[in-house]
Coordinates of C-alpha atoms and ligand atoms in Angstrom, one line a residue:
X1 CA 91.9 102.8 81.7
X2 CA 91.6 104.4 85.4
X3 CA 88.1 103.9 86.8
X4 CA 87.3 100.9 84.7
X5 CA 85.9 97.3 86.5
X6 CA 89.0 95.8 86.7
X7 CA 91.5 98.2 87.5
X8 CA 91.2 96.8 91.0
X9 CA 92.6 93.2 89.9
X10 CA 95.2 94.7 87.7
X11 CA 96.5 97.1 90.7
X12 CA 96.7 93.6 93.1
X13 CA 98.5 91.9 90.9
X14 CA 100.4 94.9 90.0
X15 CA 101.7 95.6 93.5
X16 CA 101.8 91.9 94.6
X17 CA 104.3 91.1 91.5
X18 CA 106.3 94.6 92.1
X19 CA 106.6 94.7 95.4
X20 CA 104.1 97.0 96.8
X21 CA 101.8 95.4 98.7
X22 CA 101.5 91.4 99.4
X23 CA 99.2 89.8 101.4
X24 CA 99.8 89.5 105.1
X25 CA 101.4 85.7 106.2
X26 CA 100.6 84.7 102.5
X27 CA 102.6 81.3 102.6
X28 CA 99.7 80.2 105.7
X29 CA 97.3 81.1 103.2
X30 CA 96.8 84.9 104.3
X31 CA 95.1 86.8 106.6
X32 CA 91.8 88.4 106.2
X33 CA 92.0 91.3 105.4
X34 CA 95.6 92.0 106.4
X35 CA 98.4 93.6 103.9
X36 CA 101.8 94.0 103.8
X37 CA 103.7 97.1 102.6
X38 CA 106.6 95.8 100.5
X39 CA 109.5 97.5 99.4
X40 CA 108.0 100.4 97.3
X41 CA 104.7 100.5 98.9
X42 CA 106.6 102.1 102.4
X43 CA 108.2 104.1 100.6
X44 CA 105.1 105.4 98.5
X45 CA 103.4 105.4 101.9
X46 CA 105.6 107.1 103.8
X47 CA 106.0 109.9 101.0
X48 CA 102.5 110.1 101.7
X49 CA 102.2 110.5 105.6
X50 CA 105.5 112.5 105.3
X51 CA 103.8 115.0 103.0
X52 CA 100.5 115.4 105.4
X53 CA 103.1 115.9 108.5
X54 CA 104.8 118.6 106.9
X55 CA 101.4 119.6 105.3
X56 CA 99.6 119.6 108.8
X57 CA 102.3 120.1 111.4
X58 CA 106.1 121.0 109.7
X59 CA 104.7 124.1 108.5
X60 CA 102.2 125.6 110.5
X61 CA 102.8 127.5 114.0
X62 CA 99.2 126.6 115.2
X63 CA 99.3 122.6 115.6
X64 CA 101.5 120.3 117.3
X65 CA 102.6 116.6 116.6
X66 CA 101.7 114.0 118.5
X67 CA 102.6 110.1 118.7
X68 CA 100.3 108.4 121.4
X69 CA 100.3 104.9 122.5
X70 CA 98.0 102.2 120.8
X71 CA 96.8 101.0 124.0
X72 CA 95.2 103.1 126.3
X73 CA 93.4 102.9 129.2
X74 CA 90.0 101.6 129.0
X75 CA 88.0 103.9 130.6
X76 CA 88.9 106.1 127.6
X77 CA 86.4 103.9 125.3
X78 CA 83.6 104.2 128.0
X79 CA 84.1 107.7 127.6
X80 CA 84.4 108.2 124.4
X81 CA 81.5 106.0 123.1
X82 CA 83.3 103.4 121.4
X83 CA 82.6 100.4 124.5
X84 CA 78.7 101.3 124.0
X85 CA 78.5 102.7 121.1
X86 CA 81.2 101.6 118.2
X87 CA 79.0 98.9 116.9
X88 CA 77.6 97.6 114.0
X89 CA 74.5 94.9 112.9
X90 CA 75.5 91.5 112.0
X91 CA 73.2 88.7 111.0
X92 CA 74.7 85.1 110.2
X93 CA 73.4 82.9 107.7
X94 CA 72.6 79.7 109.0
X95 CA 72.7 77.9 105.6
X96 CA 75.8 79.5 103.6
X97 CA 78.1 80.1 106.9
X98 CA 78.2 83.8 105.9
X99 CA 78.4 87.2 108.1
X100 CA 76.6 90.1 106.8
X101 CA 76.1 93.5 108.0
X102 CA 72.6 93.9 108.6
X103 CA 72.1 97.8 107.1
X104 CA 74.4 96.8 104.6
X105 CA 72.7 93.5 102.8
X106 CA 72.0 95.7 99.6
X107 CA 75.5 95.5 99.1
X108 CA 76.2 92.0 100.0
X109 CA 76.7 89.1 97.6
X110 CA 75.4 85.9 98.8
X111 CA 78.0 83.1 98.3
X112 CA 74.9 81.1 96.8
X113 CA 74.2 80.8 92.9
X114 CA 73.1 82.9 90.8
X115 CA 74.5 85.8 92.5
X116 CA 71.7 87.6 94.8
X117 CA 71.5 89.6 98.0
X118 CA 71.7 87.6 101.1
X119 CA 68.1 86.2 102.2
X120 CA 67.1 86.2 98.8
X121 CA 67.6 82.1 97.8
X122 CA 64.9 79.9 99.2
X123 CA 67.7 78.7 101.2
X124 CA 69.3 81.5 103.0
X125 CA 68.4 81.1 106.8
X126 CA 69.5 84.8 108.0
X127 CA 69.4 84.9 111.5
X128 CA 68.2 88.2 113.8
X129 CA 70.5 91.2 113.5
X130 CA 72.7 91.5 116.9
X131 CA 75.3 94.0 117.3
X132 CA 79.1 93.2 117.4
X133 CA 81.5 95.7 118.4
X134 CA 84.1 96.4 116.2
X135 CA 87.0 97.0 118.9
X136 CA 90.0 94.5 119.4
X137 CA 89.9 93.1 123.2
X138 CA 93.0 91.8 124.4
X139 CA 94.4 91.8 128.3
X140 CA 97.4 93.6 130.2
X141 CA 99.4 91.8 132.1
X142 CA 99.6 88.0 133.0
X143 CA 95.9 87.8 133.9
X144 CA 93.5 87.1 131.2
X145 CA 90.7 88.4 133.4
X146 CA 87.5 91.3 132.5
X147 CA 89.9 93.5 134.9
X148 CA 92.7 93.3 132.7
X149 CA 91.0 94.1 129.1
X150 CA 92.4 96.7 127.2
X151 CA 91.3 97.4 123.6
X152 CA 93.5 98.5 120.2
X153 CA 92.5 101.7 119.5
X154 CA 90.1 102.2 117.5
X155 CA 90.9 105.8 116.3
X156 CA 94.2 107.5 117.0
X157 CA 92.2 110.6 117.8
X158 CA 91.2 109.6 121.4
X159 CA 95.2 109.5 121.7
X160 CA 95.2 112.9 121.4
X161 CA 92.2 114.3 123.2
X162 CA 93.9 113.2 126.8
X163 CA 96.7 114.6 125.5
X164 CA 95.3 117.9 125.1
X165 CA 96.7 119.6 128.0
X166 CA 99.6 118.2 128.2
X167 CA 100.4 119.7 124.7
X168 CA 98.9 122.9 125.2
X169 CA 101.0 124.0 128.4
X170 CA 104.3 122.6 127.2
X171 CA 104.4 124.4 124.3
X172 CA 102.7 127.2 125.2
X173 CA 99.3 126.9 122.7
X174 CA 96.6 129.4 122.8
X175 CA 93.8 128.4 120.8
X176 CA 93.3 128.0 118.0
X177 CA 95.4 125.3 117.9
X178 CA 95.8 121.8 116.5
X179 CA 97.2 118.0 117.6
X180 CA 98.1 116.1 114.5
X181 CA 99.3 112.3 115.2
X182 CA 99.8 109.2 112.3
X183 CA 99.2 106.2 114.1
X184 CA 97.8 102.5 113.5
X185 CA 94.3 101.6 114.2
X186 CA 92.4 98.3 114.4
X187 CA 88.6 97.6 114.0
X188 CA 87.1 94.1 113.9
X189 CA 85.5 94.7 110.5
X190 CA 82.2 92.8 110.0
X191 CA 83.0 93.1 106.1
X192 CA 86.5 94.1 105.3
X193 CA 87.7 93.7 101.7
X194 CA 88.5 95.8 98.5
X195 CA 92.0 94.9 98.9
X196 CA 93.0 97.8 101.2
X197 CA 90.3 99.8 101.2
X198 CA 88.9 98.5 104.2
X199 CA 90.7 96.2 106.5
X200 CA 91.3 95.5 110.0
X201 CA 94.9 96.9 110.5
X202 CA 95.7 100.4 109.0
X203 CA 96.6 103.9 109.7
X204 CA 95.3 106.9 110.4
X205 CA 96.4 110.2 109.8
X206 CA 94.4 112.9 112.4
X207 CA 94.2 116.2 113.4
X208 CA 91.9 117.6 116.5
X209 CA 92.0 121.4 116.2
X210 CA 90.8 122.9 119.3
X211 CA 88.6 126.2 119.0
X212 CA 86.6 128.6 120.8
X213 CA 82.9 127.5 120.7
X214 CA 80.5 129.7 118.1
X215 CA 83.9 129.9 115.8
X216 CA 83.2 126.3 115.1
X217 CA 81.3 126.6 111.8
X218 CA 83.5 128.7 110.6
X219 CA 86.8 127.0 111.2
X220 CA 84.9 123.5 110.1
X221 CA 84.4 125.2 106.4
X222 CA 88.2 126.5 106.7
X223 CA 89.4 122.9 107.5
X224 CA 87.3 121.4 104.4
X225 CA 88.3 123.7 101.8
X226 CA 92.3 123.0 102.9
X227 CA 91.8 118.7 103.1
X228 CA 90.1 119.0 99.7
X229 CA 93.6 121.1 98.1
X230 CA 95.3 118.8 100.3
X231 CA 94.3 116.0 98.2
X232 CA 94.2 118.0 94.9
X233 CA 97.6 118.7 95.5
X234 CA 98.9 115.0 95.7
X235 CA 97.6 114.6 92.1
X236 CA 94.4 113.1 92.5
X237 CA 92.1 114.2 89.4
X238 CA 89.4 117.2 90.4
X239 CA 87.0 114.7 88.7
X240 CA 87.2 112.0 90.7
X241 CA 86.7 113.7 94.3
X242 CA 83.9 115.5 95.7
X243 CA 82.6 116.0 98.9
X244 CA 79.6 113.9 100.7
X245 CA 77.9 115.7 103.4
X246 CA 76.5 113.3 106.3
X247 CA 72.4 113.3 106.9
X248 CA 71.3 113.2 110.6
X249 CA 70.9 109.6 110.4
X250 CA 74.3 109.4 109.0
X251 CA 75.9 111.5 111.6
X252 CA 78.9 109.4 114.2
X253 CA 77.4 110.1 117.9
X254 CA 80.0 112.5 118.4
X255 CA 78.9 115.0 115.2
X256 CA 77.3 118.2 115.1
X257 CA 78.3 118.3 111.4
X258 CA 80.4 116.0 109.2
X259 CA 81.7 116.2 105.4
X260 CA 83.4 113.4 103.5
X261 CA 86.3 113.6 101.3
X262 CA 85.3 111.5 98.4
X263 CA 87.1 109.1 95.7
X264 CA 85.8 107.4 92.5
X265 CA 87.8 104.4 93.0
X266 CA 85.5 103.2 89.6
X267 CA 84.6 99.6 89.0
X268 CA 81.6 98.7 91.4
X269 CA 83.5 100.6 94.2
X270 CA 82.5 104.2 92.4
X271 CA 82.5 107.1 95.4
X272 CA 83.9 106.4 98.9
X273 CA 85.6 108.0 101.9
X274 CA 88.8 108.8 101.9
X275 CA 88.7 111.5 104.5
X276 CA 86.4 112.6 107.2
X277 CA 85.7 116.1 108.7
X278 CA 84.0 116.3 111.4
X279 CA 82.8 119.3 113.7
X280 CA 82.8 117.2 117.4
X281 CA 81.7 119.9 119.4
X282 CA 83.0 119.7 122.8
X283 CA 81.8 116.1 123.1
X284 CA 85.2 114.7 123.9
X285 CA 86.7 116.8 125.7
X286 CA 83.7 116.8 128.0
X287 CA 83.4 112.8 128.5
X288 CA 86.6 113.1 129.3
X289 CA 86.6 115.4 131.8
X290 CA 83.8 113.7 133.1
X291 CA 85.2 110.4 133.7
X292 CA 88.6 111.0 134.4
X293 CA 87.1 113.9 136.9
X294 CA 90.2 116.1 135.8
X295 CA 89.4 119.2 134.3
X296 CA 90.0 120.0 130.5
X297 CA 89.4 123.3 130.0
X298 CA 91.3 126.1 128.8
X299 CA 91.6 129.3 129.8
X300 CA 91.6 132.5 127.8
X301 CA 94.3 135.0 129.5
X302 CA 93.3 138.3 127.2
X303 CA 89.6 138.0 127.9
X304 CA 89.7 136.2 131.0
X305 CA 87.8 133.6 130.7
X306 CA 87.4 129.4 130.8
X307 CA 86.0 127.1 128.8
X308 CA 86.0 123.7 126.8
X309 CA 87.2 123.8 123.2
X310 CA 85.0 122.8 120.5
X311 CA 87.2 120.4 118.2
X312 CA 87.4 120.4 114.6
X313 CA 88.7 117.0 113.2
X314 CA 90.3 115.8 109.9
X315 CA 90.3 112.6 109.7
X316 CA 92.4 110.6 106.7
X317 CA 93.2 107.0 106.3
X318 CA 96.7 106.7 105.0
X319 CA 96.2 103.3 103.5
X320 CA 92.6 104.7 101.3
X321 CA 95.1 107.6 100.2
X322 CA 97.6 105.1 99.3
X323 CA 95.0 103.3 97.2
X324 CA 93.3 106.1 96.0
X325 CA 96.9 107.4 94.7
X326 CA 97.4 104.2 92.9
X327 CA 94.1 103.9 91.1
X328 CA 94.4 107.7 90.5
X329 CA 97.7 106.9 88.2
X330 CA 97.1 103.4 86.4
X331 CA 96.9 104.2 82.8
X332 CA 97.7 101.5 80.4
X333 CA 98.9 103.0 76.8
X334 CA 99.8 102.8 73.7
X335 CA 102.9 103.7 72.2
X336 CA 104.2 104.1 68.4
X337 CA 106.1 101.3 67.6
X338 CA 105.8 99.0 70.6
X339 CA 102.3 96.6 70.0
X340 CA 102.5 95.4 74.0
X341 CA 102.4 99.4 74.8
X342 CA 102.9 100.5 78.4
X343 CA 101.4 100.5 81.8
X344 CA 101.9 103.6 83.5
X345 CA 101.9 104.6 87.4
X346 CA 101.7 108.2 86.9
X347 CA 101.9 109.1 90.2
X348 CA 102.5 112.4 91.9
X349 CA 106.5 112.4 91.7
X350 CA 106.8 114.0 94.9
X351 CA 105.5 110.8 96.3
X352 CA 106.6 108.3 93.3
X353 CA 109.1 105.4 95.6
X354 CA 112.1 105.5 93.1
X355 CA 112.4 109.2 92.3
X356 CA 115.0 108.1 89.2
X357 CA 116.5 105.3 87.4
X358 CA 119.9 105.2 85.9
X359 CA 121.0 103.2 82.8
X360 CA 123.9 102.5 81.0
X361 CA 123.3 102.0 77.3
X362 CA 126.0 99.1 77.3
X363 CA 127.4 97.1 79.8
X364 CA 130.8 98.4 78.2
X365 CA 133.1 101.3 77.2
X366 CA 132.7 102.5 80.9
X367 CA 129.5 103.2 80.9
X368 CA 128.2 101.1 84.2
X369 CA 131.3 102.7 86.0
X370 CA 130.1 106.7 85.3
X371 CA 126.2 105.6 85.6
X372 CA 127.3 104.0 89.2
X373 CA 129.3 107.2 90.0
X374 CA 125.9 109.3 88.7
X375 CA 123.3 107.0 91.2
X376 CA 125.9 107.3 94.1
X377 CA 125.7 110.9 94.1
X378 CA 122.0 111.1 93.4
X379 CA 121.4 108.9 96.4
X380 CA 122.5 111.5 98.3
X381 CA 119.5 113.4 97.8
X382 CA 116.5 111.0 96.2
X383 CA 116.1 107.1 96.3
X384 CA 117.4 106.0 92.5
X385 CA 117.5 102.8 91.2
X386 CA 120.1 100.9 89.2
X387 CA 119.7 98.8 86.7
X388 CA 121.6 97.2 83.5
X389 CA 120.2 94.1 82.3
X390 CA 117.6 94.2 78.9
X391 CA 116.8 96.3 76.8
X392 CA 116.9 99.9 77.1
X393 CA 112.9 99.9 76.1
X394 CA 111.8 97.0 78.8
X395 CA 114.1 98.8 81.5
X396 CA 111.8 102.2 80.6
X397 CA 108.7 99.7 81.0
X398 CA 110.0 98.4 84.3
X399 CA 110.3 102.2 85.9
X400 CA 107.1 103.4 84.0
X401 CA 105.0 99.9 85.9
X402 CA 106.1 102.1 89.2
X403 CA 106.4 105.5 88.7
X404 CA 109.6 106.4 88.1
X405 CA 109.5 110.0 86.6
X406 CA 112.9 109.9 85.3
X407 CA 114.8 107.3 83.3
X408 CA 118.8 108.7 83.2
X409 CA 120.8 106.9 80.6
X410 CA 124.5 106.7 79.8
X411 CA 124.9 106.4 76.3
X412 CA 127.9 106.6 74.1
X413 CA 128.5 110.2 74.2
X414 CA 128.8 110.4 78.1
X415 CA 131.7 109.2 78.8
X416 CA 133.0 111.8 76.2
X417 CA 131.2 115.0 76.9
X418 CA 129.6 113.9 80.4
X419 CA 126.2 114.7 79.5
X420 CA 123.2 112.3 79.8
X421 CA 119.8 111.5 78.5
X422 CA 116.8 112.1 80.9
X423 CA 113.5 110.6 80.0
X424 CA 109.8 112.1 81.5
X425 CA 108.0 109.1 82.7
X426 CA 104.7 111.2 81.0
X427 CA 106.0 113.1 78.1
X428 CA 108.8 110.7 77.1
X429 CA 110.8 113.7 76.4
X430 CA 114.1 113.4 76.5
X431 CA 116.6 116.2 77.4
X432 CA 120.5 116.2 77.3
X433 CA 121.8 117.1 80.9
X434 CA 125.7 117.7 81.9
X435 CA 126.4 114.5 84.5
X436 CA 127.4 117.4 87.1
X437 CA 123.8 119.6 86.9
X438 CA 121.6 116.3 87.4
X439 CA 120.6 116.8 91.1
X440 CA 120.1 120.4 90.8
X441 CA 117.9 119.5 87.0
X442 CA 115.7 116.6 89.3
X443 CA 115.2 119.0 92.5
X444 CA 113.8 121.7 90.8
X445 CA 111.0 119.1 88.8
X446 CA 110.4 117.5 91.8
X447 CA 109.9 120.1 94.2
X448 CA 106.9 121.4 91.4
Ligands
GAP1 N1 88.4 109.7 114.4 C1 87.4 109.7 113.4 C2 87.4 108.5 112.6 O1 88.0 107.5 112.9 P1 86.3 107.4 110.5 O2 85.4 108.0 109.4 O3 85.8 106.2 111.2 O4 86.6 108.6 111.5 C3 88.5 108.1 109.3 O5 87.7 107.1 109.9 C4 89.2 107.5 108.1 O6 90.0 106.4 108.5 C5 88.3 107.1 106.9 O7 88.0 108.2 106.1 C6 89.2 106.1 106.2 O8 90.1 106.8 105.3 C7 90.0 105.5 107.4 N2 89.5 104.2 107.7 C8 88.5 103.9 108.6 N3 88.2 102.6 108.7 C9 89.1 102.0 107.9 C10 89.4 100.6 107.6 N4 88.7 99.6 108.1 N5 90.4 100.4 106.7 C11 91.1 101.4 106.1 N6 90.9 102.7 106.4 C12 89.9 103.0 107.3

């Protein structure tokens, strides 16, 4: 069942054993916190990014794509707040070896027996909290000297803020209007984990939306109410997402107000970000201006006038979505007849990896030969999968395991009339479609 304890487990070993997601350099004995999208986890990610691009730039007029560079220059992080700022508390234990974050020790699970919060055993020996920044260093160039630093990028967003008038003038923007990039990030996580929920490697998918100041508020609402369909729209269940509205203490340096996108992920996980929106004020754009000393301001032709933009952000991890999605659509059930019953990726079909399998009933009376002519056309429009070996009912199970929606067979009566069977992953209905109609029959229920 979705939302129970171990759901988590069953999803690792799920997408480990299916080729979603494995564990980065697994035969060195892994990386921390590092994964590895396998063959249908790009493609169920990309289905995902691809459907907040056309969401968030394909079909709107008011916002632009971007794709900046992961390194940048580094007075960008003094100026955003990130070299200061983008830190968290860490205290060590001096007994167990372990690395805590120090606002976070409720949480924490101290690797001592019987299981307790850290500095709780006689024994733990927690030192003072210092803070570490999260930021990856690394150096430009052949020198490895503090002139040459230059960080990963901690959030694409900065990518786009010294962008912003490069954008605007090319393509002739007036605001309101938008930069949306996808792009990797990278932060030095103190206490990564959750499989890939939180880890030091993963993408981003953000959107700056420049406005008029005093039209903030409003524009901040408007921006909420669309990332919450957004996310309704991909399939994830209305009960299982709410939003979490940041206190003052909770608020990032750069907010003047900030609502979560929330996900029961279940098990001890329960609620968590999946998205951030944040109202950022002109903060940005301002240190920016101020340490690059180039002007980022806008001006307003029709009412004559110049100013900096307030910035509305959306802010979605690609990766959380990705995980969300998967322990949105794990159902394990029963089904008449079969005592193993079935495990079920129910996913979204729009962003399901194989869109449809094809089966011939027999490996005979040319039945491979018009179910190989079916998936060649069919590939034309969809990714399909082909398969002929076992039984018809562990073939279903293998599709249902990843979320095929459609299971095509070639049974006897094909070859005659040149209809086939199509099975709905959810429903198991079947329907009898002619051969020729099948791309137009699998458009129109995947487009819903
Ligand atoms: N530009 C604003 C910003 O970066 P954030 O709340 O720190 O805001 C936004 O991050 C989103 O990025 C989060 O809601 C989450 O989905 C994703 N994210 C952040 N840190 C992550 C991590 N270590 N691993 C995976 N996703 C992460």
């Amino acid at each position: 069942m979705a939302g129970s304890p171990d759901v988590m487990d069953k999803l690792v070993s799920l997408c480990k054993r299916r080729g979603f997601i494995f564990q980065s350099s697994e035969i060195y004995g892994g990386t921390g916190s590092v994964w590895d999208y396998g063959p249908l986890g790009v493609e169920l990610k990309k289905n995902i990014k691809d459907r907040w691009w056309h969401a968030m730039v394909r079909s709107r007029d008011d916002i632009e794509g971007l794709d900046a560079a992961i390194l940048m220059h580094p007075r960008t992080w003094e100026a955003s707040g990130h070299v200061a700022g983008f830190v968290d508390p860490l205290v060590d234990c001096k007994t167990c070896k372990g690395r805590f974050r120090a606002d976070k020790l409720e949480d924490a699970r101290c690797p001592q027996k019987p299981s307790k919060q850290p500095g709780q055993h006689d024994a733990c020996a927690l030192t003072e909290a210092r803070q570490f920044n999260l930021m990856f260093k690394t150096h430009m160039g052949a020198l490895e000297e503090s002139a040459s630093i230059v960080y990963l990028r901690p959030e694409t967003a900065q990518g786009i803020f010294v962008n912003f008038l490069n954008v605007q003038q090319s393509m002739r923007q007036k605001v309101p209007f938008g930069i949306a990039q996808i792009g990797k990030a990278f932060r030095n996580e103190i206490t990564p984990g959750n499989f890939i929920f939180r880890t030091r490697e993963f993408e981003q998918m953000e959107m700056q939306f420049f406005v008029e100041p005093g039209t903030d508020m409003e524009w901040f609402e408007q921006w909420k109410q669309l990332r919450m369909q957004w996310h309704l729209d991909l399939g994830l269940s209305p009960e299982r997402l709410r939003f979490h509205q940041h206190t003052a203490g909770e608020l990032a340096h750069y907010a003047r107000a900030a609502f979560d996108v929330t996900f029961d992920f279940g098990g001890t996980l329960g609620y968590q970000e999946i998205e951030g929106v944040h109202n950022r004020s002109d903060f940005d754009l301002t240190q920016h201006q101020q340490f690059s000393s180039k002007k980022l301001e806008y001006f307003d032709q029709v009412n004559n006038k110049r100013y900096v933009p307030y910035v509305i952000e959306t802010s979605v991890g690609a990766d959380r979505v990705t995980l969300a999605a998967l322990v949105n659509a794990y159902r394990e059930e029963t089904v008449e007849g079969e005592p193993e019953g079935r495990v079920v990726l129910g996913l979204h079909p729009a962003i399901a990896p194989i869109k449809a399998a094809v089966f011939p009933l027999t490996k005979k009376d040319g039945q491979p030969e018009m179910a190989q002519a079916i998936v060649s056309d069919l590939r034309g429009a969809f990714p399909v999968d082909y398969d002929e070996s076992g039984s018809i009912g562990k073939r279903y199970r293998r599709q249902d395991e990843v979320g095929t929606p459609f299971c095509i067979t070639v049974d006897g009566q094909s070859t005659g009339d040149q209809t086939v069977t199509v099975r709905d992953r959810d429903s198991l209905a079947q329907d009898r479609v002619d051969a020729s109609q099948l791309r137009g029959y699998l458009a129109a229920k995947l487009a819903r």
